[in-house]
Amino acid sequence: NNQDVTSSALFAGDVIILSGENLPKSIFSGGRSLTIDVYDKEGQLYHSISRTYQVVTFEIAQAMESKWKYDGYLRAESRNENYNSAGTWYNNFTGEFNTSVSDWKLNAYAYFTSEEKSDLQPFNRYSISIQNGNWLNLKAGDSYPRFPTLIMDGKRVRGFSGNINLGFFNIQTAFGDINRGVEGQLLKVYSTGSLGANIIPINKSKYGGAFGEVNMGTYGRKLLAVRPSFGSGENFQWGFSYLHSKDDMGSIEFGARPKENVVVGTDMTIAFDDQNFMFTSQAAVSLQNKDISTGTLTDAQIDSLLSSNSDFDVDASTIKDVKKYIDKFITVNQYLGPWNPQEFASLGAEAALSLNYLNNNVRASYIYRGNDFQSFGQSYLRTDVKGVNVVDRIRMLDNKLFVSIGYEELKDNLQKTKIATTSFKTISASVSIFPRADFPNITIGYNQFINNNGININNAQSGKYSIDDITNRILVQLSYDFVAGIRHSTSVSFTTSTREDNGYGNADAKFNNLNVNVNSLWNRQLTSIFGIVYSSSEIATLPFKYFSLNAGGRYRMFDDKMTISASFSPSFGDFKRQAIDIIADYNVLANLNLAFQMRIYRIPDESTNSIIGLTTRYTL
């Protein structure tokens, strides 16, 4: 409202922050305007932009909060991908709707695609959720619940998930399908049993034979996870987790070895001083049955299976005692394991201490995961490993200089199941400088990876298992914004690494990569992009080198309603390719956008491939 508030604003590079608390007291409720004027070095007005807003009383703001609000979007895409003269159409639809009143929020999401096939795992996604503040969150459909990482993290569950947080007591749960049943295929029928990994018993009356050679299908798999916890987590929380997952044997006809999994765990968080001091830990034990098709064994079957001349080194009475307690949770038979809990084969444990004091952010952690630890809710967890990791990030010179150092040492072969124990050591260090002035931002990093299992390569019997390699990697990154006639943003990165392999693989390797980018802002409508990539590598004396250019730009027209982007990227050397990208985005209405995209990839003397698509987006 024509009052100069520049002195009340905080300037952080290209960002200007104006807090409402710093506004003059003379700004009363009602319609107001905010104008930002930008001047050049000579003091002449360069650009101006204005927005109107409303200042309301606290009572009016509360009344507005009690009204329903909503937003959302609809997005449809049709795309054709042509590869080696084979064309494939993809049709996708995405929709999201959000509404809220006071502290209540409702979200509905759907994604449907032509890639959805009954003989594959689901591609479609849909969900509906309701939330109230931080204490209630319920979701039906597809979700990705986050439990302690040893239990479940990132696994898609189609069913129900949610949590209730009361502070002193909380409950989190997830239930549903993580695999869809995909039927196998019967290839050949046999009247009697025959050797073969893919030969299974089948319905004789239905198929005319007792055994069949099949392409194995995938069982549908259900999962239940529950985690009650005590404490809000701000300063303290103690949780207990239970996960049970089991293949549905009735979901397909042609399959073998349905599985079952149980994981029980606990986790704890202790924090002080606004979480500048934080200790976290978790531990879990798992059981897995690799074939539940025969069901739980009877006592008589256990005695017969574990007779004195059996190959199983387990006492029958021990199995019967264990069965009394755990057959309510998991199928007990000869495929259940592990049976050596005293060796911690099925134990997973982690602990970490974080300290944020004196401009140091230090984190030290320890992990242990036995080779038989398995959770069906966590598919990508590295097992058969233990070790420590320490990282310190140091802030100096008013957050203009950052120094990071780290050390990690891991070992495998925890249950002595391998011929030797391999040690994995990683040393890392980096320095980052952000001067906030007429000087480039600079980052220099170094990593060293050392792997060794102590086996002498010259040993006639075990030399072929020798692991002895060391890799050194150096990274240099620079970025700089400057004005030379027009404004430019530049970045340069260079990476070099050398691997010396003295083990049996003898896979010495060298790698160098240079990447240079320049973005130039010619005016409000036109921006250009130019980049260079040079890469050279040599693995086991086999060289591979190429050089790529990338030139393009973006242009706005029709009062910024339409944006056209285009780029051309040829590559030369051992990797030859020409790529053309064109994107046109048109704002038809205030809430309706059309986007056309075309990508052409030409490989000389081989093929020309393309991706052409049209996307429509409507915003509510």
Coordinates of C-alpha atoms in Angstrom, one line a residue:
N1 CA 0.0 0.0 0.0
N2 CA 2.8 2.4 -1.1
Q3 CA 4.7 1.9 2.2
D4 CA 8.3 1.0 1.7
V5 CA 9.0 -2.3 3.6
T6 CA 12.3 -3.1 2.1
S7 CA 14.2 -2.8 5.4
S8 CA 11.8 -5.4 6.9
A9 CA 12.6 -8.0 4.3
L10 CA 15.3 -10.7 4.4
F11 CA 17.4 -11.2 1.3
A12 CA 18.8 -14.7 0.8
G13 CA 20.3 -14.9 -2.7
D14 CA 17.4 -14.8 -5.2
V15 CA 14.8 -15.3 -2.4
I16 CA 13.1 -12.4 -0.6
I17 CA 11.3 -13.3 2.7
L18 CA 8.9 -10.8 4.2
S19 CA 7.4 -12.0 7.5
G20 CA 4.0 -10.8 8.6
E21 CA 5.4 -10.1 12.0
N22 CA 7.7 -7.4 10.5
L23 CA 5.0 -5.6 8.6
P24 CA 4.1 -2.0 9.8
K25 CA 1.4 -1.9 12.4
S26 CA -0.5 0.6 10.2
I27 CA -1.5 -2.2 7.9
F28 CA -5.1 -2.9 9.0
S29 CA -7.6 -5.4 7.8
G30 CA -9.2 -5.1 4.3
G31 CA -8.0 -5.3 0.8
R32 CA -4.3 -4.5 0.3
S33 CA -1.7 -4.6 -2.4
L34 CA 1.9 -5.8 -2.5
T35 CA 4.3 -4.4 -5.1
I36 CA 7.8 -5.5 -5.7
D37 CA 10.1 -3.2 -7.7
V38 CA 13.4 -4.3 -9.0
Y39 CA 16.0 -1.7 -10.0
D40 CA 19.2 -2.0 -12.1
K41 CA 22.6 -0.8 -10.9
E42 CA 22.0 2.7 -12.2
G43 CA 18.9 3.0 -10.0
Q44 CA 16.4 2.7 -13.0
L45 CA 13.2 0.6 -12.5
Y46 CA 13.9 -2.7 -14.2
H47 CA 10.7 -4.7 -13.5
S48 CA 7.6 -4.5 -11.3
I49 CA 5.0 -7.0 -10.2
S50 CA 1.9 -6.5 -8.0
R51 CA -0.5 -8.8 -6.2
T52 CA -3.6 -8.0 -4.1
Y53 CA -4.4 -9.8 -0.8
Q54 CA -6.8 -9.6 2.1
V55 CA -5.8 -8.9 5.8
V56 CA -8.4 -10.4 8.1
T57 CA -8.9 -10.6 11.9
F58 CA -8.2 -13.8 13.8
E59 CA -12.0 -14.4 14.2
I60 CA -12.6 -14.1 10.4
A61 CA -9.6 -16.4 9.7
Q62 CA -11.2 -19.0 12.0
A63 CA -14.5 -18.7 10.3
M64 CA -12.9 -19.1 6.9
E65 CA -11.1 -22.3 8.2
S66 CA -14.5 -23.8 9.1
K67 CA -15.6 -23.6 5.5
W68 CA -15.1 -26.4 3.0
K69 CA -12.1 -26.0 0.6
Y70 CA -11.2 -28.2 -2.3
D71 CA -8.7 -28.6 -5.1
G72 CA -7.6 -31.3 -7.4
Y73 CA -6.7 -32.2 -11.0
L74 CA -7.4 -34.5 -13.8
R75 CA -4.6 -35.6 -16.2
A76 CA -4.9 -37.8 -19.3
E77 CA -2.0 -38.9 -21.4
S78 CA -1.8 -40.8 -24.7
R79 CA 1.7 -41.8 -25.8
N80 CA 3.2 -43.9 -28.6
E81 CA 6.7 -45.4 -28.3
N82 CA 8.2 -46.8 -31.4
Y83 CA 11.3 -48.9 -30.9
N84 CA 12.9 -50.9 -33.8
S85 CA 9.7 -50.5 -35.8
A86 CA 7.6 -51.9 -33.0
G87 CA 5.0 -49.4 -31.8
T88 CA 3.3 -49.5 -28.4
W89 CA 0.6 -47.2 -27.2
Y90 CA 0.3 -46.1 -23.6
N91 CA -2.8 -44.5 -22.3
N92 CA -2.8 -43.1 -18.7
F93 CA -5.3 -41.3 -16.6
T94 CA -4.6 -39.7 -13.2
G95 CA -7.0 -37.9 -10.9
E96 CA -6.7 -36.4 -7.5
F97 CA -9.3 -34.6 -5.3
N98 CA -8.6 -32.9 -2.0
T99 CA -11.1 -31.3 0.4
S100 CA -10.8 -29.9 3.9
V101 CA -12.8 -28.3 6.6
S102 CA -11.2 -27.1 9.8
D103 CA -8.7 -29.8 10.8
W104 CA -10.3 -32.6 8.6
K105 CA -8.8 -33.5 5.3
L106 CA -10.0 -35.9 2.6
N107 CA -7.9 -37.1 -0.3
A108 CA -8.9 -39.3 -3.3
Y109 CA -6.4 -40.5 -5.8
A110 CA -6.6 -42.7 -8.9
Y111 CA -4.2 -43.8 -11.6
F112 CA -5.3 -46.0 -14.5
T113 CA -3.0 -47.2 -17.3
S114 CA -3.2 -49.4 -20.3
E115 CA -0.2 -51.2 -18.9
E116 CA -2.5 -53.0 -16.4
K117 CA -2.6 -56.7 -17.3
S118 CA -4.1 -59.6 -15.4
D119 CA -0.9 -61.7 -15.9
L120 CA 1.3 -59.0 -14.3
Q121 CA 1.5 -57.3 -10.9
P122 CA -0.8 -54.2 -10.7
F123 CA 0.1 -51.0 -12.4
N124 CA -3.1 -49.2 -11.5
R125 CA -3.2 -47.3 -8.3
Y126 CA -6.1 -45.9 -6.3
S127 CA -6.7 -44.8 -2.8
I128 CA -8.9 -42.6 -0.5
S129 CA -7.7 -41.2 2.8
I130 CA -9.0 -39.1 5.7
Q131 CA -6.8 -37.2 8.1
N132 CA -7.4 -35.0 11.2
G133 CA -4.3 -33.0 12.3
N134 CA -1.5 -35.3 13.4
W135 CA -3.6 -37.7 15.5
L136 CA -5.6 -39.6 12.8
N137 CA -4.7 -40.8 9.4
L138 CA -6.6 -43.6 7.7
K139 CA -6.2 -44.8 4.1
A140 CA -7.9 -47.4 1.9
G141 CA -6.6 -48.7 -1.4
D142 CA -3.0 -48.5 -2.4
S143 CA -0.5 -47.2 0.2
Y144 CA 3.1 -47.4 1.1
P145 CA 3.2 -47.6 4.9
R146 CA 6.4 -46.7 6.7
F147 CA 7.1 -48.9 9.7
P148 CA 10.6 -49.3 11.3
T149 CA 12.9 -50.1 8.3
L150 CA 13.5 -53.7 9.5
I151 CA 9.8 -54.4 9.4
M152 CA 8.4 -52.5 6.3
D153 CA 9.3 -49.4 4.4
G154 CA 8.1 -48.6 0.9
K155 CA 6.2 -51.8 0.2
R156 CA 2.9 -51.3 -1.7
V157 CA -0.1 -52.6 0.2
R158 CA -3.5 -52.8 -1.4
G159 CA -6.0 -52.8 1.4
F160 CA -6.1 -50.7 4.5
S161 CA -3.5 -48.7 6.5
G162 CA -3.5 -46.0 9.1
N163 CA -2.4 -44.7 12.4
I164 CA -3.9 -43.1 15.5
N165 CA -1.5 -40.9 17.5
L166 CA -2.7 -39.9 21.0
G167 CA 0.8 -39.0 22.3
F168 CA 0.9 -41.3 25.3
F169 CA -0.3 -44.2 23.1
N170 CA -0.3 -44.7 19.4
I171 CA -1.3 -47.5 17.0
Q172 CA -0.3 -48.1 13.4
T173 CA -1.5 -50.9 11.2
A174 CA -1.5 -52.1 7.6
F175 CA -3.5 -55.0 6.1
G176 CA -3.9 -56.1 2.5
D177 CA -2.3 -57.7 -0.6
I178 CA 1.3 -57.1 -1.5
N179 CA 1.3 -59.6 -4.4
R180 CA -1.6 -60.4 -6.8
G181 CA -2.1 -64.0 -7.8
V182 CA -0.9 -64.6 -11.3
E183 CA -1.8 -68.0 -12.8
G184 CA 0.8 -70.2 -14.3
Q185 CA 0.6 -72.3 -17.5
L186 CA 0.2 -76.0 -17.9
L187 CA 2.7 -77.3 -20.5
K188 CA 2.6 -81.0 -20.4
V189 CA 0.8 -83.8 -18.4
Y190 CA 2.4 -86.9 -16.9
S191 CA 0.7 -90.0 -15.5
T192 CA 3.5 -90.6 -13.1
G193 CA 6.0 -88.4 -11.3
S194 CA 9.1 -87.2 -13.2
L195 CA 12.2 -85.3 -12.3
G196 CA 12.1 -81.6 -12.9
A197 CA 12.0 -78.3 -10.9
N198 CA 8.8 -77.2 -12.7
I199 CA 6.9 -80.5 -12.4
I200 CA 4.2 -80.4 -9.8
P201 CA 1.1 -82.5 -8.7
I202 CA -2.1 -81.5 -10.6
N203 CA -5.8 -82.4 -10.6
K204 CA -5.8 -85.9 -12.2
S205 CA -9.5 -86.0 -12.8
K206 CA -9.4 -82.5 -14.5
Y207 CA -6.3 -82.9 -16.6
G208 CA -6.0 -86.7 -17.1
G209 CA -2.6 -87.0 -15.3
A210 CA -1.3 -86.7 -11.7
F211 CA 1.6 -84.5 -12.6
G212 CA 2.2 -81.5 -14.9
E213 CA 5.1 -79.6 -16.3
V214 CA 4.2 -75.9 -15.8
N215 CA 5.4 -72.4 -16.1
M216 CA 5.1 -71.4 -12.4
G217 CA 2.6 -68.7 -11.4
T218 CA 2.8 -66.2 -8.6
Y219 CA 0.8 -66.7 -5.4
G220 CA -1.3 -63.9 -4.1
R221 CA 0.4 -62.7 -0.9
K222 CA -1.4 -61.0 2.0
L223 CA 0.3 -59.0 4.8
L224 CA -0.7 -57.8 8.3
A225 CA 1.5 -55.3 10.2
V226 CA 0.7 -53.8 13.6
R227 CA 2.8 -51.4 15.6
P228 CA 1.6 -50.1 19.0
S229 CA 3.9 -47.5 20.6
F230 CA 4.1 -45.3 23.7
G231 CA 5.2 -41.7 23.6
S232 CA 4.8 -39.0 21.0
G233 CA 8.3 -39.4 19.5
E234 CA 9.3 -35.8 20.2
N235 CA 11.4 -36.9 23.2
F236 CA 10.6 -40.5 23.7
Q237 CA 8.8 -43.4 21.9
W238 CA 8.9 -47.1 22.4
G239 CA 7.2 -49.3 19.8
F240 CA 6.5 -52.9 19.2
S241 CA 6.0 -54.3 15.7
Y242 CA 4.4 -57.5 14.4
L243 CA 4.3 -58.5 10.8
H244 CA 2.7 -61.7 9.3
S245 CA 2.7 -62.4 5.6
K246 CA 1.5 -65.5 3.8
D247 CA 0.9 -66.8 0.3
D248 CA -2.7 -67.6 -0.6
M249 CA -2.5 -71.2 -1.9
G250 CA -6.0 -70.9 -3.4
S251 CA -5.1 -67.9 -5.5
I252 CA -3.5 -69.9 -8.3
E253 CA -3.6 -73.5 -9.5
F254 CA -0.1 -73.9 -11.1
G255 CA 2.4 -72.9 -8.5
A256 CA 4.8 -74.4 -6.0
R257 CA 6.4 -73.7 -2.7
P258 CA 4.1 -71.1 -1.2
K259 CA 5.8 -69.1 1.6
E260 CA 5.0 -67.6 5.0
N261 CA 6.9 -65.0 7.1
V262 CA 6.6 -63.6 10.6
V263 CA 8.7 -60.7 12.0
V264 CA 8.6 -59.4 15.5
G265 CA 10.4 -56.3 16.5
T266 CA 10.8 -53.4 18.8
D267 CA 12.1 -49.8 18.4
M268 CA 13.0 -46.9 20.6
T269 CA 13.6 -43.2 20.2
I270 CA 15.1 -41.0 23.0
A271 CA 15.7 -37.3 22.2
F272 CA 16.5 -34.1 24.2
D273 CA 17.1 -30.4 23.5
D274 CA 14.8 -30.0 20.5
Q275 CA 16.2 -33.3 19.1
N276 CA 19.7 -32.0 18.9
F277 CA 20.5 -35.2 20.9
M278 CA 18.8 -38.2 19.5
F279 CA 19.2 -41.9 20.0
T280 CA 17.3 -44.4 17.9
S281 CA 17.4 -48.2 17.9
Q282 CA 15.4 -51.1 16.5
A283 CA 15.7 -54.9 16.6
A284 CA 13.7 -57.6 15.0
V285 CA 13.6 -61.4 14.7
S286 CA 12.1 -63.2 11.7
L287 CA 10.9 -66.7 10.8
Q288 CA 10.3 -67.9 7.3
N289 CA 8.7 -71.0 5.9
K290 CA 9.8 -71.7 2.4
D291 CA 7.0 -74.2 1.6
I292 CA 3.7 -74.3 3.5
S293 CA 1.9 -76.6 1.0
T294 CA 2.1 -79.6 3.4
G295 CA 0.8 -77.7 6.4
T296 CA 1.9 -78.0 10.0
L297 CA 3.5 -81.4 10.9
T298 CA 1.9 -83.6 13.5
D299 CA 3.9 -85.0 16.4
A300 CA 4.1 -88.4 14.6
Q301 CA 5.4 -86.8 11.4
I302 CA 8.0 -84.9 13.4
D303 CA 9.2 -88.1 15.0
S304 CA 9.4 -89.9 11.6
L305 CA 11.1 -87.0 9.9
L306 CA 13.7 -86.5 12.6
S307 CA 14.5 -90.1 13.3
S308 CA 18.0 -91.1 14.4
N309 CA 19.1 -91.7 10.8
S310 CA 17.8 -88.4 9.3
D311 CA 19.9 -85.7 7.8
F312 CA 18.4 -82.9 10.1
D313 CA 20.6 -81.9 13.0
V314 CA 17.6 -81.0 15.2
D315 CA 16.1 -82.8 18.1
A316 CA 12.4 -83.9 17.6
S317 CA 11.4 -83.0 21.1
T318 CA 12.7 -79.4 20.6
I319 CA 10.6 -79.1 17.4
K320 CA 7.5 -80.3 19.2
D321 CA 8.1 -77.9 22.1
V322 CA 8.5 -75.0 19.7
K323 CA 5.4 -76.0 17.7
K324 CA 3.2 -75.5 20.8
Y325 CA 4.0 -71.8 20.9
I326 CA 4.5 -70.7 17.3
D327 CA 2.1 -72.8 15.2
K328 CA -0.6 -70.2 16.0
F329 CA 1.5 -67.7 14.1
I330 CA 3.3 -69.6 11.3
T331 CA 3.2 -73.1 9.7
V332 CA 5.6 -75.5 11.4
N333 CA 7.2 -78.1 9.1
Q334 CA 10.7 -79.1 7.8
Y335 CA 10.8 -75.9 5.7
L336 CA 10.6 -73.5 8.6
G337 CA 13.8 -71.8 9.6
P338 CA 16.2 -70.9 10.9
W339 CA 16.5 -73.5 13.7
N340 CA 19.7 -71.9 15.0
P341 CA 18.5 -68.8 16.9
Q342 CA 21.6 -68.9 19.1
E343 CA 23.7 -67.9 16.1
F344 CA 21.5 -64.8 15.5
A345 CA 20.9 -65.8 11.9
S346 CA 17.4 -64.3 11.8
L347 CA 18.2 -61.2 13.9
G348 CA 18.3 -57.7 12.5
A349 CA 19.4 -54.8 14.7
E350 CA 20.3 -51.1 14.3
A351 CA 21.3 -48.3 16.6
A352 CA 22.2 -44.7 15.9
L353 CA 23.2 -41.6 17.9
S354 CA 22.9 -38.1 16.4
L355 CA 24.4 -35.0 18.0
N356 CA 23.9 -31.5 16.6
Y357 CA 26.1 -29.1 18.7
L358 CA 28.9 -26.6 18.1
N359 CA 28.2 -26.5 14.4
N360 CA 28.7 -30.2 14.1
N361 CA 26.1 -32.7 13.0
V362 CA 27.5 -36.1 14.0
R363 CA 25.8 -39.4 13.4
A364 CA 27.2 -42.8 14.5
S365 CA 25.4 -46.0 13.7
Y366 CA 25.7 -49.8 14.1
I367 CA 23.9 -52.4 12.0
Y368 CA 23.6 -56.2 12.3
R369 CA 21.5 -58.3 9.9
G370 CA 21.8 -62.1 9.9
N371 CA 21.9 -64.0 6.7
D372 CA 18.5 -65.5 7.3
F373 CA 16.7 -62.3 8.4
Q374 CA 13.8 -61.8 6.0
S375 CA 10.8 -59.5 6.0
F376 CA 8.2 -59.7 3.2
G377 CA 7.5 -56.0 4.0
Q378 CA 11.0 -55.0 3.1
S379 CA 12.3 -56.4 -0.2
Y380 CA 15.6 -54.6 -0.6
L381 CA 17.3 -54.9 2.8
R382 CA 20.9 -56.0 2.6
T383 CA 21.4 -59.0 4.9
D384 CA 24.5 -61.0 6.1
V385 CA 26.2 -57.8 7.2
K386 CA 27.3 -56.0 10.3
G387 CA 29.4 -52.9 11.0
V388 CA 29.6 -49.3 12.0
N389 CA 29.2 -45.9 10.2
V390 CA 30.3 -42.5 11.4
V391 CA 29.6 -39.2 9.7
D392 CA 30.3 -35.6 10.8
R393 CA 29.1 -32.6 8.9
I394 CA 30.7 -29.4 10.1
R395 CA 29.3 -25.9 9.4
M396 CA 31.7 -22.9 9.4
L397 CA 32.0 -19.2 8.4
D398 CA 28.3 -18.4 8.9
N399 CA 27.2 -21.5 7.0
K400 CA 29.3 -20.7 4.0
L401 CA 31.8 -23.5 4.4
F402 CA 30.7 -27.2 5.0
V403 CA 33.1 -30.0 5.7
S404 CA 31.9 -33.6 5.8
I405 CA 33.9 -36.7 6.8
G406 CA 32.8 -40.3 7.1
Y407 CA 33.9 -43.8 7.8
E408 CA 32.1 -47.1 7.3
E409 CA 33.3 -50.6 7.9
L410 CA 31.1 -53.6 7.2
K411 CA 31.6 -57.4 7.2
D412 CA 29.7 -60.4 5.9
N413 CA 29.7 -64.1 6.6
L414 CA 28.1 -63.6 10.0
Q415 CA 27.0 -67.3 10.3
K416 CA 30.1 -68.7 8.6
T417 CA 28.2 -69.8 5.5
K418 CA 30.8 -68.6 3.1
I419 CA 34.4 -69.6 2.4
A420 CA 35.8 -66.4 3.8
T421 CA 34.7 -63.1 5.5
T422 CA 34.8 -60.0 3.3
S423 CA 35.5 -56.6 4.8
F424 CA 34.0 -53.5 3.1
K425 CA 35.6 -50.2 4.1
T426 CA 34.5 -46.8 2.9
I427 CA 36.2 -43.5 3.6
S428 CA 34.6 -40.3 2.5
A429 CA 35.3 -36.6 2.7
S430 CA 34.0 -33.4 1.1
V431 CA 34.4 -29.6 1.3
S432 CA 31.7 -27.3 0.0
I433 CA 32.1 -23.5 -0.2
F434 CA 29.1 -21.2 -0.8
P435 CA 30.5 -17.6 -0.6
R436 CA 27.3 -15.9 -1.5
A437 CA 29.3 -13.3 -3.5
D438 CA 31.0 -12.8 -6.9
F439 CA 32.7 -16.2 -6.6
P440 CA 31.7 -19.8 -7.6
N441 CA 30.2 -22.3 -5.3
I442 CA 32.7 -25.1 -5.0
T443 CA 32.4 -28.7 -3.8
I444 CA 35.3 -31.2 -3.7
G445 CA 34.7 -34.8 -2.6
Y446 CA 36.8 -37.9 -2.1
N447 CA 35.8 -41.5 -1.6
Q448 CA 37.8 -44.7 -1.1
F449 CA 36.3 -48.2 -1.2
I450 CA 38.3 -51.1 0.0
N451 CA 37.1 -54.7 -0.3
N452 CA 39.1 -57.7 0.9
N453 CA 38.4 -61.3 2.1
G454 CA 41.9 -62.3 3.0
I455 CA 42.2 -65.2 0.5
N456 CA 45.5 -65.5 -1.3
I457 CA 45.0 -65.4 -5.0
N458 CA 47.7 -68.0 -5.5
N459 CA 46.0 -70.6 -3.4
A460 CA 45.3 -73.5 -5.7
Q461 CA 42.0 -74.4 -4.0
S462 CA 40.4 -71.1 -2.9
G463 CA 42.3 -68.6 -5.0
K464 CA 39.4 -68.2 -7.4
Y465 CA 37.3 -66.7 -4.5
S466 CA 39.9 -64.0 -3.7
I467 CA 38.5 -60.5 -3.3
D468 CA 41.1 -57.7 -3.0
D469 CA 40.3 -54.3 -4.7
I470 CA 40.5 -50.7 -3.9
T471 CA 38.7 -47.8 -5.6
N472 CA 39.6 -44.1 -5.3
R473 CA 37.1 -41.5 -6.5
I474 CA 37.5 -37.7 -6.7
L475 CA 34.6 -35.3 -7.5
V476 CA 34.9 -31.5 -8.3
Q477 CA 31.8 -29.4 -8.8
L478 CA 31.6 -25.7 -9.5
S479 CA 28.5 -23.5 -10.1
Y480 CA 28.5 -19.7 -10.8
D481 CA 25.9 -17.2 -11.7
F482 CA 27.1 -14.0 -13.5
V483 CA 26.0 -11.3 -15.8
A484 CA 27.8 -10.7 -19.1
G485 CA 25.3 -8.8 -21.2
I486 CA 22.6 -11.2 -19.9
R487 CA 22.3 -13.4 -16.9
H488 CA 24.0 -16.8 -17.1
S489 CA 24.0 -19.8 -14.7
T490 CA 26.9 -22.2 -15.2
S491 CA 28.0 -25.5 -13.7
V492 CA 31.0 -27.7 -14.2
S493 CA 31.5 -31.2 -12.6
F494 CA 34.4 -33.6 -13.0
T495 CA 34.6 -37.1 -11.6
T496 CA 37.5 -39.5 -11.9
S497 CA 37.8 -42.9 -10.3
T498 CA 40.4 -45.7 -10.4
R499 CA 39.8 -49.3 -9.3
E500 CA 42.8 -51.6 -8.7
D501 CA 41.6 -55.2 -8.5
N502 CA 44.2 -57.6 -7.2
G503 CA 41.6 -60.4 -6.7
Y504 CA 40.7 -63.2 -8.9
G505 CA 38.4 -61.1 -11.1
N506 CA 41.3 -58.8 -12.0
A507 CA 38.8 -56.2 -13.2
D508 CA 40.8 -53.0 -13.1
A509 CA 38.8 -50.0 -14.1
K510 CA 39.2 -46.3 -14.8
F511 CA 36.5 -43.8 -15.3
N512 CA 36.5 -40.0 -16.1
N513 CA 33.5 -37.8 -16.7
L514 CA 33.3 -34.1 -17.5
N515 CA 30.0 -32.2 -17.5
V516 CA 29.6 -28.5 -18.4
N517 CA 26.2 -26.7 -18.5
V518 CA 25.4 -23.0 -19.3
N519 CA 21.8 -21.7 -18.9
S520 CA 21.3 -18.2 -20.3
L521 CA 18.3 -15.9 -19.6
W522 CA 18.1 -13.6 -22.7
N523 CA 14.8 -12.0 -21.6
R524 CA 11.6 -13.0 -19.8
Q525 CA 10.5 -15.1 -22.8
L526 CA 13.7 -16.8 -24.0
T527 CA 16.1 -19.1 -22.1
S528 CA 18.9 -21.1 -23.8
I529 CA 20.6 -24.3 -22.6
F530 CA 24.0 -25.6 -23.7
G531 CA 25.9 -28.6 -22.3
I532 CA 28.9 -30.8 -22.9
V533 CA 29.5 -34.3 -21.6
Y534 CA 32.8 -36.2 -22.1
S535 CA 33.1 -39.7 -20.7
S536 CA 35.9 -42.2 -20.9
S537 CA 36.1 -45.5 -19.2
E538 CA 38.3 -48.6 -19.3
I539 CA 37.2 -51.9 -17.7
A540 CA 39.6 -54.9 -17.9
T541 CA 41.6 -53.1 -20.6
L542 CA 38.4 -52.5 -22.7
P543 CA 38.1 -48.7 -23.5
F544 CA 34.8 -46.9 -24.0
K545 CA 34.8 -43.2 -24.8
Y546 CA 32.1 -40.8 -26.1
F547 CA 31.4 -37.1 -26.4
S548 CA 27.9 -35.5 -26.2
L549 CA 26.5 -32.0 -26.9
N550 CA 23.2 -30.6 -25.8
A551 CA 21.8 -27.4 -27.2
G552 CA 18.3 -26.1 -26.7
G553 CA 16.1 -23.5 -25.3
R554 CA 12.7 -22.5 -23.9
Y555 CA 10.5 -19.7 -25.3
R556 CA 7.3 -18.3 -23.8
M557 CA 4.7 -16.6 -26.0
F558 CA 1.1 -15.5 -26.0
D559 CA 1.4 -13.7 -22.7
D560 CA 3.1 -16.7 -21.2
K561 CA 0.2 -19.0 -22.0
M562 CA 2.4 -21.1 -24.3
T563 CA 5.9 -22.5 -23.7
I564 CA 7.9 -24.3 -26.3
S565 CA 11.1 -26.2 -25.4
A566 CA 13.4 -27.9 -27.8
S567 CA 16.8 -29.5 -27.6
F568 CA 19.2 -31.4 -29.9
S569 CA 21.7 -33.8 -28.4
P570 CA 24.2 -35.6 -30.7
S571 CA 26.7 -38.1 -29.3
F572 CA 30.0 -39.2 -30.9
G573 CA 32.7 -41.8 -30.3
D574 CA 31.9 -45.3 -29.1
F575 CA 28.4 -44.2 -28.2
K576 CA 26.7 -42.7 -31.3
R577 CA 23.2 -41.3 -31.2
Q578 CA 21.2 -38.2 -32.1
A579 CA 18.3 -37.1 -29.9
I580 CA 15.7 -34.4 -30.5
D581 CA 13.3 -33.3 -27.9
I582 CA 10.3 -31.0 -28.4
I583 CA 7.8 -30.0 -25.8
A584 CA 4.9 -27.6 -26.3
D585 CA 2.8 -26.6 -23.3
Y586 CA -0.3 -24.5 -23.9
N587 CA -2.5 -23.0 -21.2
V588 CA -5.8 -23.1 -23.0
L589 CA -7.8 -21.8 -20.0
A590 CA -6.8 -20.7 -16.5
N591 CA -7.2 -24.3 -15.3
L592 CA -6.7 -26.3 -18.5
N593 CA -3.3 -27.2 -20.0
L594 CA -2.4 -29.2 -23.1
A595 CA 1.2 -30.5 -23.6
F596 CA 2.6 -32.1 -26.7
Q597 CA 5.9 -34.0 -26.4
M598 CA 8.0 -35.6 -29.1
R599 CA 11.4 -37.4 -28.6
I600 CA 13.3 -38.9 -31.5
Y601 CA 16.4 -41.1 -31.0
R602 CA 18.4 -42.0 -34.0
I603 CA 21.2 -44.6 -33.8
P604 CA 23.2 -44.3 -37.0
D605 CA 23.0 -47.3 -39.4
E606 CA 20.7 -49.1 -36.9
S607 CA 17.3 -47.6 -36.1
T608 CA 15.3 -44.4 -35.5
N609 CA 13.1 -44.6 -32.4
S610 CA 10.4 -42.1 -31.2
I611 CA 8.2 -41.2 -28.3
I612 CA 5.2 -39.0 -29.2
G613 CA 2.5 -38.1 -26.7
L614 CA -0.3 -35.7 -25.8
T615 CA -1.2 -34.8 -22.2
T616 CA -4.2 -32.9 -20.9
R617 CA -4.4 -31.5 -17.4
Y618 CA -7.5 -29.9 -15.8
T619 CA -7.1 -28.3 -12.4
L620 CA -10.1 -27.9 -10.1

